[in-house]
Amino acid sequence: MRIGYGWDSHEFKPGIPLKIGGVTLPHDQGLAGHSDGDVLLHALTDALLGAVAAGDIGGYFPPADPRWKGADSAVFLREAMEQVKRAGYSVVNVDSTLILAAPKIGPHAAKIREHVAGLMGIDARAVSVKAKTPEGMGTDHAAIAHAVVLLEGR
Ligand code: MG
């Protein structure tokens, strides 16, 4: 068994689409970043890479590389899943927490879980997506994601 942890944050910016877990959510602001700014997929990518001690997202997809400008973050998650497979492991389950002032994630959580599960090739029951507002943290301008994954040998 292996455990992995990942964390990410991106700043809100008006007038761009908001993508979380590969799902576009209705909101007047999106997350700025070199890629599509998908904070949850980035945290999950780092959790998967961390679980097999295979480096981090920036090592595979440097922000300075123009190839990843506006990139669909599903590409990053797929590479991390490939590293997990190559190391001889499969995913048991995923837990995650989003911290953001808005929009409310609850109404979209099931859709996000299903989409993430599809990208990872696992059952949606093995993917947890929780959300909190950033009480007293002063981070209302950002979205933060924490993720942990558990792997087992294949
Ligand atoms: Mg990121």
CSV table of N, CA and C and ligand atoms in Angstrom, one decimal:
chain,number,residue,atom,x,y,z
A,1,MET,N,0.8,-1.2,0.0
A,1,MET,CA,0.0,0.0,0.0
A,1,MET,C,0.9,1.2,0.0
A,2,ARG,N,0.4,2.3,-0.7
A,2,ARG,CA,1.1,3.6,-0.7
A,2,ARG,C,0.1,4.7,-0.5
A,3,ILE,N,0.5,5.8,0.1
A,3,ILE,CA,-0.4,6.9,0.3
A,3,ILE,C,0.3,8.1,-0.4
A,4,GLY,N,-0.5,9.0,-0.9
A,4,GLY,CA,0.0,10.2,-1.6
A,4,GLY,C,-0.8,11.4,-1.2
A,5,TYR,N,-0.2,12.5,-1.1
A,5,TYR,CA,-0.9,13.8,-0.8
A,5,TYR,C,-0.5,14.9,-1.8
A,6,GLY,N,-1.5,15.7,-2.2
A,6,GLY,CA,-1.2,16.8,-3.1
A,6,GLY,C,-2.0,18.0,-2.6
A,7,TRP,N,-1.5,19.2,-3.0
A,7,TRP,CA,-2.1,20.4,-2.7
A,7,TRP,C,-1.9,21.4,-3.8
A,8,ASP,N,-2.9,22.3,-4.0
A,8,ASP,CA,-2.7,23.3,-5.1
A,8,ASP,C,-3.6,24.5,-4.8
A,9,SER,N,-3.3,25.7,-5.3
A,9,SER,CA,-4.1,26.8,-5.3
A,9,SER,C,-4.0,27.6,-6.6
A,10,HIS,N,-5.1,28.3,-6.9
A,10,HIS,CA,-5.2,29.2,-8.1
A,10,HIS,C,-6.0,30.4,-7.7
A,11,GLU,N,-5.7,31.5,-8.3
A,11,GLU,CA,-6.4,32.8,-8.1
A,11,GLU,C,-7.6,32.9,-9.0
A,12,PHE,N,-8.7,33.4,-8.5
A,12,PHE,CA,-9.8,33.7,-9.3
A,12,PHE,C,-9.6,34.9,-10.2
A,13,LYS,N,-10.1,34.8,-11.5
A,13,LYS,CA,-9.9,35.9,-12.4
A,13,LYS,C,-11.3,36.0,-13.2
A,14,PRO,N,-11.8,37.2,-13.3
A,14,PRO,CA,-13.1,37.4,-14.0
A,14,PRO,C,-13.0,37.0,-15.5
A,15,GLY,N,-14.1,36.5,-16.0
A,15,GLY,CA,-14.3,36.4,-17.4
A,15,GLY,C,-13.6,35.1,-18.0
A,16,ILE,N,-13.2,34.2,-17.2
A,16,ILE,CA,-12.7,32.9,-17.7
A,16,ILE,C,-13.5,31.8,-17.2
A,17,PRO,N,-13.6,30.6,-17.9
A,17,PRO,CA,-14.4,29.5,-17.4
A,17,PRO,C,-13.8,28.9,-16.1
A,18,LEU,N,-14.7,28.5,-15.2
A,18,LEU,CA,-14.2,27.8,-14.0
A,18,LEU,C,-14.3,26.3,-14.1
A,19,LYS,N,-13.1,25.7,-14.1
A,19,LYS,CA,-13.1,24.2,-14.2
A,19,LYS,C,-12.5,23.6,-13.0
A,20,ILE,N,-13.3,22.7,-12.4
A,20,ILE,CA,-12.9,22.0,-11.2
A,20,ILE,C,-13.2,20.5,-11.3
A,21,GLY,N,-12.2,19.8,-11.2
A,21,GLY,CA,-12.3,18.3,-11.4
A,21,GLY,C,-12.7,18.0,-12.9
A,22,GLY,N,-12.3,18.9,-13.8
A,22,GLY,CA,-12.6,18.6,-15.2
A,22,GLY,C,-14.1,19.0,-15.6
A,23,VAL,N,-14.8,19.6,-14.6
A,23,VAL,CA,-16.2,20.0,-14.9
A,23,VAL,C,-16.2,21.5,-14.9
A,24,THR,N,-16.9,22.1,-16.0
A,24,THR,CA,-17.0,23.5,-16.0
A,24,THR,C,-18.3,23.9,-15.2
A,25,LEU,N,-18.0,24.8,-14.2
A,25,LEU,CA,-19.1,25.2,-13.3
A,25,LEU,C,-19.6,26.6,-13.6
A,26,PRO,N,-20.9,26.8,-13.5
A,26,PRO,CA,-21.4,28.2,-13.7
A,26,PRO,C,-20.9,29.2,-12.7
A,27,HIS,N,-20.1,30.2,-13.1
A,27,HIS,CA,-19.6,31.2,-12.1
A,27,HIS,C,-19.1,32.3,-13.0
A,28,ASP,N,-19.0,33.5,-12.4
A,28,ASP,CA,-18.6,34.7,-13.1
A,28,ASP,C,-17.1,34.8,-13.2
A,29,GLN,N,-16.4,33.9,-12.5
A,29,GLN,CA,-14.9,34.0,-12.5
A,29,GLN,C,-14.4,32.6,-12.7
A,30,GLY,N,-13.2,32.5,-13.2
A,30,GLY,CA,-12.5,31.2,-13.3
A,30,GLY,C,-11.2,31.2,-12.6
A,31,LEU,N,-10.4,30.2,-12.8
A,31,LEU,CA,-9.1,30.1,-12.1
A,31,LEU,C,-8.0,30.4,-13.0
A,32,ALA,N,-7.2,31.4,-12.7
A,32,ALA,CA,-6.1,31.8,-13.6
A,32,ALA,C,-4.9,30.8,-13.4
A,33,GLY,N,-4.2,30.5,-14.5
A,33,GLY,CA,-3.1,29.6,-14.4
A,33,GLY,C,-2.5,29.5,-15.8
A,34,HIS,N,-1.3,28.8,-15.9
A,34,HIS,CA,-0.7,28.6,-17.2
A,34,HIS,C,-1.6,27.6,-18.0
A,35,SER,N,-2.1,26.6,-17.2
A,35,SER,CA,-3.0,25.6,-17.9
A,35,SER,C,-4.4,26.1,-17.7
A,36,ASP,N,-5.4,25.2,-17.6
A,36,ASP,CA,-6.8,25.6,-17.4
A,36,ASP,C,-7.1,25.9,-15.9
A,37,GLY,N,-6.1,25.9,-15.0
A,37,GLY,CA,-6.2,26.3,-13.6
A,37,GLY,C,-7.0,25.3,-12.8
A,38,ASP,N,-7.2,24.1,-13.2
A,38,ASP,CA,-8.0,23.1,-12.5
A,38,ASP,C,-7.3,22.7,-11.2
A,39,VAL,N,-7.6,23.4,-10.2
A,39,VAL,CA,-7.0,23.2,-8.9
A,39,VAL,C,-7.1,21.8,-8.3
A,40,LEU,N,-8.3,21.2,-8.5
A,40,LEU,CA,-8.5,19.8,-8.0
A,40,LEU,C,-7.7,18.8,-8.8
A,41,LEU,N,-7.7,18.9,-10.1
A,41,LEU,CA,-6.9,17.9,-10.9
A,41,LEU,C,-5.4,18.1,-10.6
A,42,HIS,N,-5.0,19.3,-10.3
A,42,HIS,CA,-3.5,19.5,-10.0
A,42,HIS,C,-3.2,18.9,-8.7
A,43,ALA,N,-4.0,19.0,-7.7
A,43,ALA,CA,-3.8,18.4,-6.4
A,43,ALA,C,-3.8,16.9,-6.5
A,44,LEU,N,-4.7,16.4,-7.3
A,44,LEU,CA,-4.8,14.9,-7.5
A,44,LEU,C,-3.6,14.4,-8.2
A,45,THR,N,-3.2,15.1,-9.2
A,45,THR,CA,-2.0,14.7,-10.0
A,45,THR,C,-0.8,14.6,-9.0
A,46,ASP,N,-0.6,15.6,-8.2
A,46,ASP,CA,0.5,15.6,-7.2
A,46,ASP,C,0.4,14.5,-6.2
A,47,ALA,N,-0.8,14.2,-5.8
A,47,ALA,CA,-1.1,13.1,-4.8
A,47,ALA,C,-0.7,11.8,-5.4
A,48,LEU,N,-1.0,11.6,-6.7
A,48,LEU,CA,-0.7,10.3,-7.4
A,48,LEU,C,0.8,10.2,-7.6
A,49,LEU,N,1.4,11.3,-8.0
A,49,LEU,CA,2.9,11.2,-8.2
A,49,LEU,C,3.6,11.0,-6.9
A,50,GLY,N,3.1,11.7,-5.9
A,50,GLY,CA,3.7,11.6,-4.5
A,50,GLY,C,3.6,10.1,-4.0
A,51,ALA,N,2.5,9.5,-4.3
A,51,ALA,CA,2.3,8.1,-3.8
A,51,ALA,C,3.3,7.1,-4.3
A,52,VAL,N,3.8,7.4,-5.5
A,52,VAL,CA,4.8,6.5,-6.1
A,52,VAL,C,6.2,7.2,-6.1
A,53,ALA,N,6.3,8.3,-5.4
A,53,ALA,CA,7.6,9.0,-5.3
A,53,ALA,C,8.2,9.3,-6.7
A,54,ALA,N,7.3,9.8,-7.5
A,54,ALA,CA,7.7,10.0,-8.9
A,54,ALA,C,7.7,11.5,-9.3
A,55,GLY,N,8.1,12.4,-8.3
A,55,GLY,CA,8.3,13.8,-8.5
A,55,GLY,C,7.0,14.6,-8.4
A,56,ASP,N,6.9,15.7,-9.1
A,56,ASP,CA,5.7,16.5,-8.9
A,56,ASP,C,5.2,17.1,-10.3
A,57,ILE,N,4.1,17.7,-10.3
A,57,ILE,CA,3.4,18.1,-11.6
A,57,ILE,C,4.3,19.1,-12.4
A,58,GLY,N,5.0,19.9,-11.7
A,58,GLY,CA,5.9,20.9,-12.3
A,58,GLY,C,7.1,20.3,-13.0
A,59,GLY,N,7.5,19.1,-12.5
A,59,GLY,CA,8.6,18.4,-13.2
A,59,GLY,C,8.3,17.8,-14.5
A,60,TYR,N,7.0,17.4,-14.6
A,60,TYR,CA,6.5,16.8,-15.9
A,60,TYR,C,6.0,17.9,-16.9
A,61,PHE,N,5.4,18.9,-16.3
A,61,PHE,CA,4.7,20.0,-17.1
A,61,PHE,C,5.2,21.3,-16.6
A,62,PRO,N,6.4,21.7,-17.0
A,62,PRO,CA,6.9,23.0,-16.5
A,62,PRO,C,6.0,24.2,-16.9
A,63,PRO,N,5.6,25.1,-16.0
A,63,PRO,CA,4.7,26.2,-16.4
A,63,PRO,C,5.4,27.1,-17.4
A,64,ALA,N,6.7,27.1,-17.6
A,64,ALA,CA,7.4,27.9,-18.6
A,64,ALA,C,7.2,27.3,-20.0
A,65,ASP,N,6.8,26.1,-20.1
A,65,ASP,CA,6.7,25.4,-21.4
A,65,ASP,C,5.4,25.8,-22.1
A,66,PRO,N,5.5,26.5,-23.3
A,66,PRO,CA,4.4,27.0,-24.0
A,66,PRO,C,3.4,25.8,-24.4
A,67,ARG,N,3.9,24.6,-24.4
A,67,ARG,CA,3.0,23.5,-24.8
A,67,ARG,C,1.8,23.3,-23.8
A,68,TRP,N,2.0,23.7,-22.5
A,68,TRP,CA,1.0,23.5,-21.5
A,68,TRP,C,0.1,24.8,-21.3
A,69,LYS,N,0.3,25.8,-22.1
A,69,LYS,CA,-0.5,27.0,-22.0
A,69,LYS,C,-2.0,26.7,-22.3
A,70,GLY,N,-2.9,26.9,-21.4
A,70,GLY,CA,-4.3,26.6,-21.5
A,70,GLY,C,-4.6,25.2,-21.6
A,71,ALA,N,-3.6,24.3,-21.2
A,71,ALA,CA,-3.8,22.9,-21.3
A,71,ALA,C,-5.0,22.3,-20.5
A,72,ASP,N,-5.6,21.3,-21.0
A,72,ASP,CA,-6.6,20.6,-20.3
A,72,ASP,C,-5.9,19.7,-19.2
A,73,SER,N,-6.2,20.0,-17.9
A,73,SER,CA,-5.4,19.4,-16.8
A,73,SER,C,-5.7,17.9,-16.8
A,74,ALA,N,-6.7,17.4,-17.5
A,74,ALA,CA,-6.8,15.9,-17.6
A,74,ALA,C,-5.6,15.2,-18.1
A,75,VAL,N,-4.8,16.0,-19.0
A,75,VAL,CA,-3.5,15.5,-19.5
A,75,VAL,C,-2.6,15.2,-18.4
A,76,PHE,N,-2.5,16.1,-17.4
A,76,PHE,CA,-1.6,15.9,-16.2
A,76,PHE,C,-2.0,14.7,-15.4
A,77,LEU,N,-3.3,14.6,-15.2
A,77,LEU,CA,-3.8,13.5,-14.3
A,77,LEU,C,-3.5,12.1,-15.0
A,78,ARG,N,-3.7,12.1,-16.4
A,78,ARG,CA,-3.5,10.9,-17.1
A,78,ARG,C,-2.0,10.5,-17.0
A,79,GLU,N,-1.1,11.4,-17.1
A,79,GLU,CA,0.3,11.1,-16.9
A,79,GLU,C,0.6,10.6,-15.5
A,80,ALA,N,0.0,11.2,-14.5
A,80,ALA,CA,0.2,10.7,-13.2
A,80,ALA,C,-0.3,9.2,-13.0
A,81,MET,N,-1.5,9.0,-13.6
A,81,MET,CA,-2.0,7.6,-13.6
A,81,MET,C,-1.1,6.6,-14.3
A,82,GLU,N,-0.5,7.1,-15.4
A,82,GLU,CA,0.5,6.2,-16.1
A,82,GLU,C,1.7,5.9,-15.2
A,83,GLN,N,2.2,6.9,-14.4
A,83,GLN,CA,3.3,6.7,-13.5
A,83,GLN,C,2.9,5.7,-12.4
A,84,VAL,N,1.7,5.8,-12.0
A,84,VAL,CA,1.2,4.9,-10.9
A,84,VAL,C,1.1,3.4,-11.5
A,85,LYS,N,0.6,3.3,-12.7
A,85,LYS,CA,0.6,2.0,-13.4
A,85,LYS,C,2.0,1.4,-13.6
A,86,ARG,N,2.9,2.3,-14.0
A,86,ARG,CA,4.2,1.8,-14.3
A,86,ARG,C,4.9,1.4,-13.1
A,87,ALA,N,4.6,2.0,-11.9
A,87,ALA,CA,5.2,1.6,-10.6
A,87,ALA,C,4.5,0.3,-10.1
A,88,GLY,N,3.5,-0.2,-10.7
A,88,GLY,CA,2.8,-1.5,-10.3
A,88,GLY,C,1.7,-1.3,-9.3
A,89,TYR,N,1.1,-0.1,-9.3
A,89,TYR,CA,0.0,0.1,-8.4
A,89,TYR,C,-1.3,0.5,-9.1
A,90,SER,N,-2.4,0.3,-8.3
A,90,SER,CA,-3.7,0.8,-8.8
A,90,SER,C,-4.3,1.6,-7.6
A,91,VAL,N,-5.3,2.5,-8.0
A,91,VAL,CA,-5.9,3.4,-7.0
A,91,VAL,C,-7.0,2.7,-6.2
A,92,VAL,N,-6.9,2.7,-4.9
A,92,VAL,CA,-8.0,2.2,-4.0
A,92,VAL,C,-9.1,3.3,-3.8
A,93,ASN,N,-8.7,4.4,-3.4
A,93,ASN,CA,-9.6,5.5,-3.2
A,93,ASN,C,-8.9,6.9,-3.2
A,94,VAL,N,-9.7,7.9,-3.3
A,94,VAL,CA,-9.3,9.3,-3.3
A,94,VAL,C,-10.1,10.1,-2.4
A,95,ASP,N,-9.5,11.0,-1.6
A,95,ASP,CA,-10.3,11.9,-0.8
A,95,ASP,C,-9.8,13.3,-1.1
A,96,SER,N,-10.7,14.3,-1.2
A,96,SER,CA,-10.2,15.7,-1.5
A,96,SER,C,-11.1,16.7,-0.7
A,97,THR,N,-10.5,17.8,-0.5
A,97,THR,CA,-11.2,19.0,0.1
A,97,THR,C,-10.9,20.2,-0.7
A,98,LEU,N,-12.0,20.9,-1.2
A,98,LEU,CA,-11.8,22.2,-1.9
A,98,LEU,C,-12.1,23.3,-0.8
A,99,ILE,N,-11.3,24.3,-0.9
A,99,ILE,CA,-11.6,25.5,0.0
A,99,ILE,C,-11.8,26.7,-0.9
A,100,LEU,N,-13.0,27.2,-1.0
A,100,LEU,CA,-13.3,28.4,-1.8
A,100,LEU,C,-14.5,29.1,-1.3
A,101,ALA,N,-14.6,30.4,-1.5
A,101,ALA,CA,-15.7,31.2,-1.0
A,101,ALA,C,-16.9,31.0,-1.8
A,102,ALA,N,-16.7,30.8,-3.2
A,102,ALA,CA,-17.8,30.6,-4.1
A,102,ALA,C,-17.3,30.0,-5.4
A,103,PRO,N,-18.1,29.3,-6.2
A,103,PRO,CA,-19.5,29.0,-5.9
A,103,PRO,C,-19.6,27.8,-5.0
A,104,LYS,N,-20.8,27.5,-4.6
A,104,LYS,CA,-21.1,26.3,-3.7
A,104,LYS,C,-20.8,25.1,-4.5
A,105,ILE,N,-20.0,24.1,-4.0
A,105,ILE,CA,-19.6,22.9,-4.7
A,105,ILE,C,-20.7,21.8,-4.5
A,106,GLY,N,-21.3,21.8,-3.4
A,106,GLY,CA,-22.3,20.7,-3.1
A,106,GLY,C,-23.2,20.3,-4.2
A,107,PRO,N,-23.9,21.3,-4.9
A,107,PRO,CA,-24.8,20.9,-6.0
A,107,PRO,C,-24.1,20.2,-7.1
A,108,HIS,N,-22.7,20.4,-7.3
A,108,HIS,CA,-22.0,19.8,-8.4
A,108,HIS,C,-21.1,18.7,-8.0
A,109,ALA,N,-21.1,18.3,-6.7
A,109,ALA,CA,-20.1,17.4,-6.2
A,109,ALA,C,-20.2,16.0,-6.9
A,110,ALA,N,-21.5,15.6,-7.1
A,110,ALA,CA,-21.7,14.2,-7.7
A,110,ALA,C,-21.1,14.2,-9.1
A,111,LYS,N,-21.3,15.3,-9.8
A,111,LYS,CA,-20.9,15.3,-11.2
A,111,LYS,C,-19.3,15.4,-11.2
A,112,ILE,N,-18.7,16.1,-10.3
A,112,ILE,CA,-17.3,16.2,-10.2
A,112,ILE,C,-16.7,14.8,-9.9
A,113,ARG,N,-17.3,14.2,-8.9
A,113,ARG,CA,-16.8,12.8,-8.5
A,113,ARG,C,-16.9,11.9,-9.7
A,114,GLU,N,-18.0,11.9,-10.4
A,114,GLU,CA,-18.1,11.0,-11.5
A,114,GLU,C,-17.1,11.3,-12.6
A,115,HIS,N,-16.9,12.6,-12.9
A,115,HIS,CA,-15.9,12.9,-13.9
A,115,HIS,C,-14.5,12.5,-13.5
A,116,VAL,N,-14.1,12.8,-12.3
A,116,VAL,CA,-12.8,12.5,-11.8
A,116,VAL,C,-12.6,10.9,-11.8
A,117,ALA,N,-13.6,10.2,-11.4
A,117,ALA,CA,-13.6,8.8,-11.4
A,117,ALA,C,-13.4,8.2,-12.8
A,118,GLY,N,-14.0,8.8,-13.8
A,118,GLY,CA,-13.9,8.5,-15.2
A,118,GLY,C,-12.5,8.7,-15.7
A,119,LEU,N,-11.9,9.8,-15.3
A,119,LEU,CA,-10.5,10.1,-15.8
A,119,LEU,C,-9.5,9.1,-15.1
A,120,MET,N,-9.8,8.7,-13.9
A,120,MET,CA,-8.9,7.8,-13.2
A,120,MET,C,-9.2,6.3,-13.4
A,121,GLY,N,-10.3,6.0,-14.1
A,121,GLY,CA,-10.7,4.7,-14.4
A,121,GLY,C,-11.1,3.9,-13.1
A,122,ILE,N,-11.7,4.6,-12.2
A,122,ILE,CA,-12.2,4.0,-10.9
A,122,ILE,C,-13.7,4.3,-10.7
A,123,ASP,N,-14.3,3.6,-9.7
A,123,ASP,CA,-15.7,3.8,-9.4
A,123,ASP,C,-15.9,5.1,-8.7
A,124,ALA,N,-16.9,5.8,-9.0
A,124,ALA,CA,-17.2,7.1,-8.4
A,124,ALA,C,-17.4,7.0,-6.9
A,125,ARG,N,-17.7,5.8,-6.4
A,125,ARG,CA,-17.8,5.6,-4.9
A,125,ARG,C,-16.4,5.6,-4.2
A,126,ALA,N,-15.4,5.5,-5.1
A,126,ALA,CA,-14.0,5.6,-4.5
A,126,ALA,C,-13.4,7.0,-4.6
A,127,VAL,N,-14.3,8.0,-5.0
A,127,VAL,CA,-13.8,9.4,-5.1
A,127,VAL,C,-14.6,10.3,-4.2
A,128,SER,N,-14.0,10.9,-3.3
A,128,SER,CA,-14.7,11.8,-2.4
A,128,SER,C,-14.3,13.3,-2.7
A,129,VAL,N,-15.3,14.2,-2.8
A,129,VAL,CA,-15.0,15.6,-3.0
A,129,VAL,C,-15.8,16.4,-2.0
A,130,LYS,N,-15.1,17.0,-1.1
A,130,LYS,CA,-15.7,17.8,0.0
A,130,LYS,C,-15.4,19.2,-0.3
A,131,ALA,N,-16.1,20.1,0.3
A,131,ALA,CA,-15.8,21.6,0.1
A,131,ALA,C,-16.1,22.4,1.4
A,132,LYS,N,-15.3,23.4,1.6
A,132,LYS,CA,-15.4,24.3,2.7
A,132,LYS,C,-15.2,25.7,2.3
A,133,THR,N,-15.8,26.7,3.0
A,133,THR,CA,-15.5,28.1,2.7
A,133,THR,C,-14.3,28.5,3.6
A,134,PRO,N,-13.5,29.4,3.2
A,134,PRO,CA,-12.2,29.8,3.9
A,134,PRO,C,-12.4,30.7,5.0
A,135,GLU,N,-13.1,30.3,6.0
A,135,GLU,CA,-13.4,31.1,7.2
A,135,GLU,C,-12.1,31.7,7.8
A,136,GLY,N,-12.0,33.0,7.9
A,136,GLY,CA,-10.9,33.6,8.6
A,136,GLY,C,-9.6,33.5,8.0
A,137,MET,N,-9.5,33.0,6.7
A,137,MET,CA,-8.2,32.7,6.1
A,137,MET,C,-7.8,33.8,5.2
A,138,GLY,N,-8.8,34.7,4.8
A,138,GLY,CA,-8.4,35.8,3.9
A,138,GLY,C,-8.1,35.3,2.5
A,139,THR,N,-8.6,34.1,2.1
A,139,THR,CA,-8.3,33.6,0.7
A,139,THR,C,-9.5,33.6,-0.2
A,140,ASP,N,-10.4,34.5,0.0
A,140,ASP,CA,-11.6,34.5,-0.8
A,140,ASP,C,-11.4,34.7,-2.3
A,141,HIS,N,-10.2,35.2,-2.7
A,141,HIS,CA,-9.8,35.4,-4.1
A,141,HIS,C,-9.2,34.2,-4.7
A,142,ALA,N,-9.1,33.1,-4.0
A,142,ALA,CA,-8.4,31.9,-4.5
A,142,ALA,C,-9.3,30.6,-4.2
A,143,ALA,N,-9.0,29.6,-5.0
A,143,ALA,CA,-9.5,28.2,-4.7
A,143,ALA,C,-8.3,27.4,-4.4
A,144,ILE,N,-8.5,26.6,-3.3
A,144,ILE,CA,-7.5,25.7,-2.8
A,144,ILE,C,-8.0,24.3,-2.8
A,145,ALA,N,-7.1,23.3,-3.1
A,145,ALA,CA,-7.5,21.9,-3.1
A,145,ALA,C,-6.5,21.1,-2.4
A,146,HIS,N,-6.9,20.2,-1.5
A,146,HIS,CA,-6.1,19.2,-0.9
A,146,HIS,C,-6.6,17.8,-1.4
A,147,ALA,N,-5.7,16.9,-1.6
A,147,ALA,CA,-6.1,15.6,-2.0
A,147,ALA,C,-5.2,14.5,-1.5
A,148,VAL,N,-5.8,13.4,-1.1
A,148,VAL,CA,-5.0,12.2,-0.7
A,148,VAL,C,-5.5,11.0,-1.5
A,149,VAL,N,-4.5,10.1,-1.8
A,149,VAL,CA,-4.9,8.9,-2.6
A,149,VAL,C,-4.2,7.7,-1.9
A,150,LEU,N,-4.9,6.6,-2.0
A,150,LEU,CA,-4.4,5.3,-1.4
A,150,LEU,C,-4.2,4.4,-2.6
A,151,LEU,N,-3.0,3.8,-2.7
A,151,LEU,CA,-2.8,2.8,-3.8
A,151,LEU,C,-2.5,1.4,-3.2
A,152,GLU,N,-2.8,0.4,-4.0
A,152,GLU,CA,-2.4,-0.9,-3.7
A,152,GLU,C,-1.6,-1.6,-4.8
A,153,GLY,N,-0.8,-2.5,-4.5
A,153,GLY,CA,0.0,-3.2,-5.5
A,153,GLY,C,-0.9,-4.0,-6.4
A,154,ARG,N,-0.6,-4.1,-7.7
A,154,ARG,CA,-1.4,-4.9,-8.6
A,154,ARG,C,-0.9,-6.3,-8.8
B,1,MG,MG,-1.9,24.3,-10.3
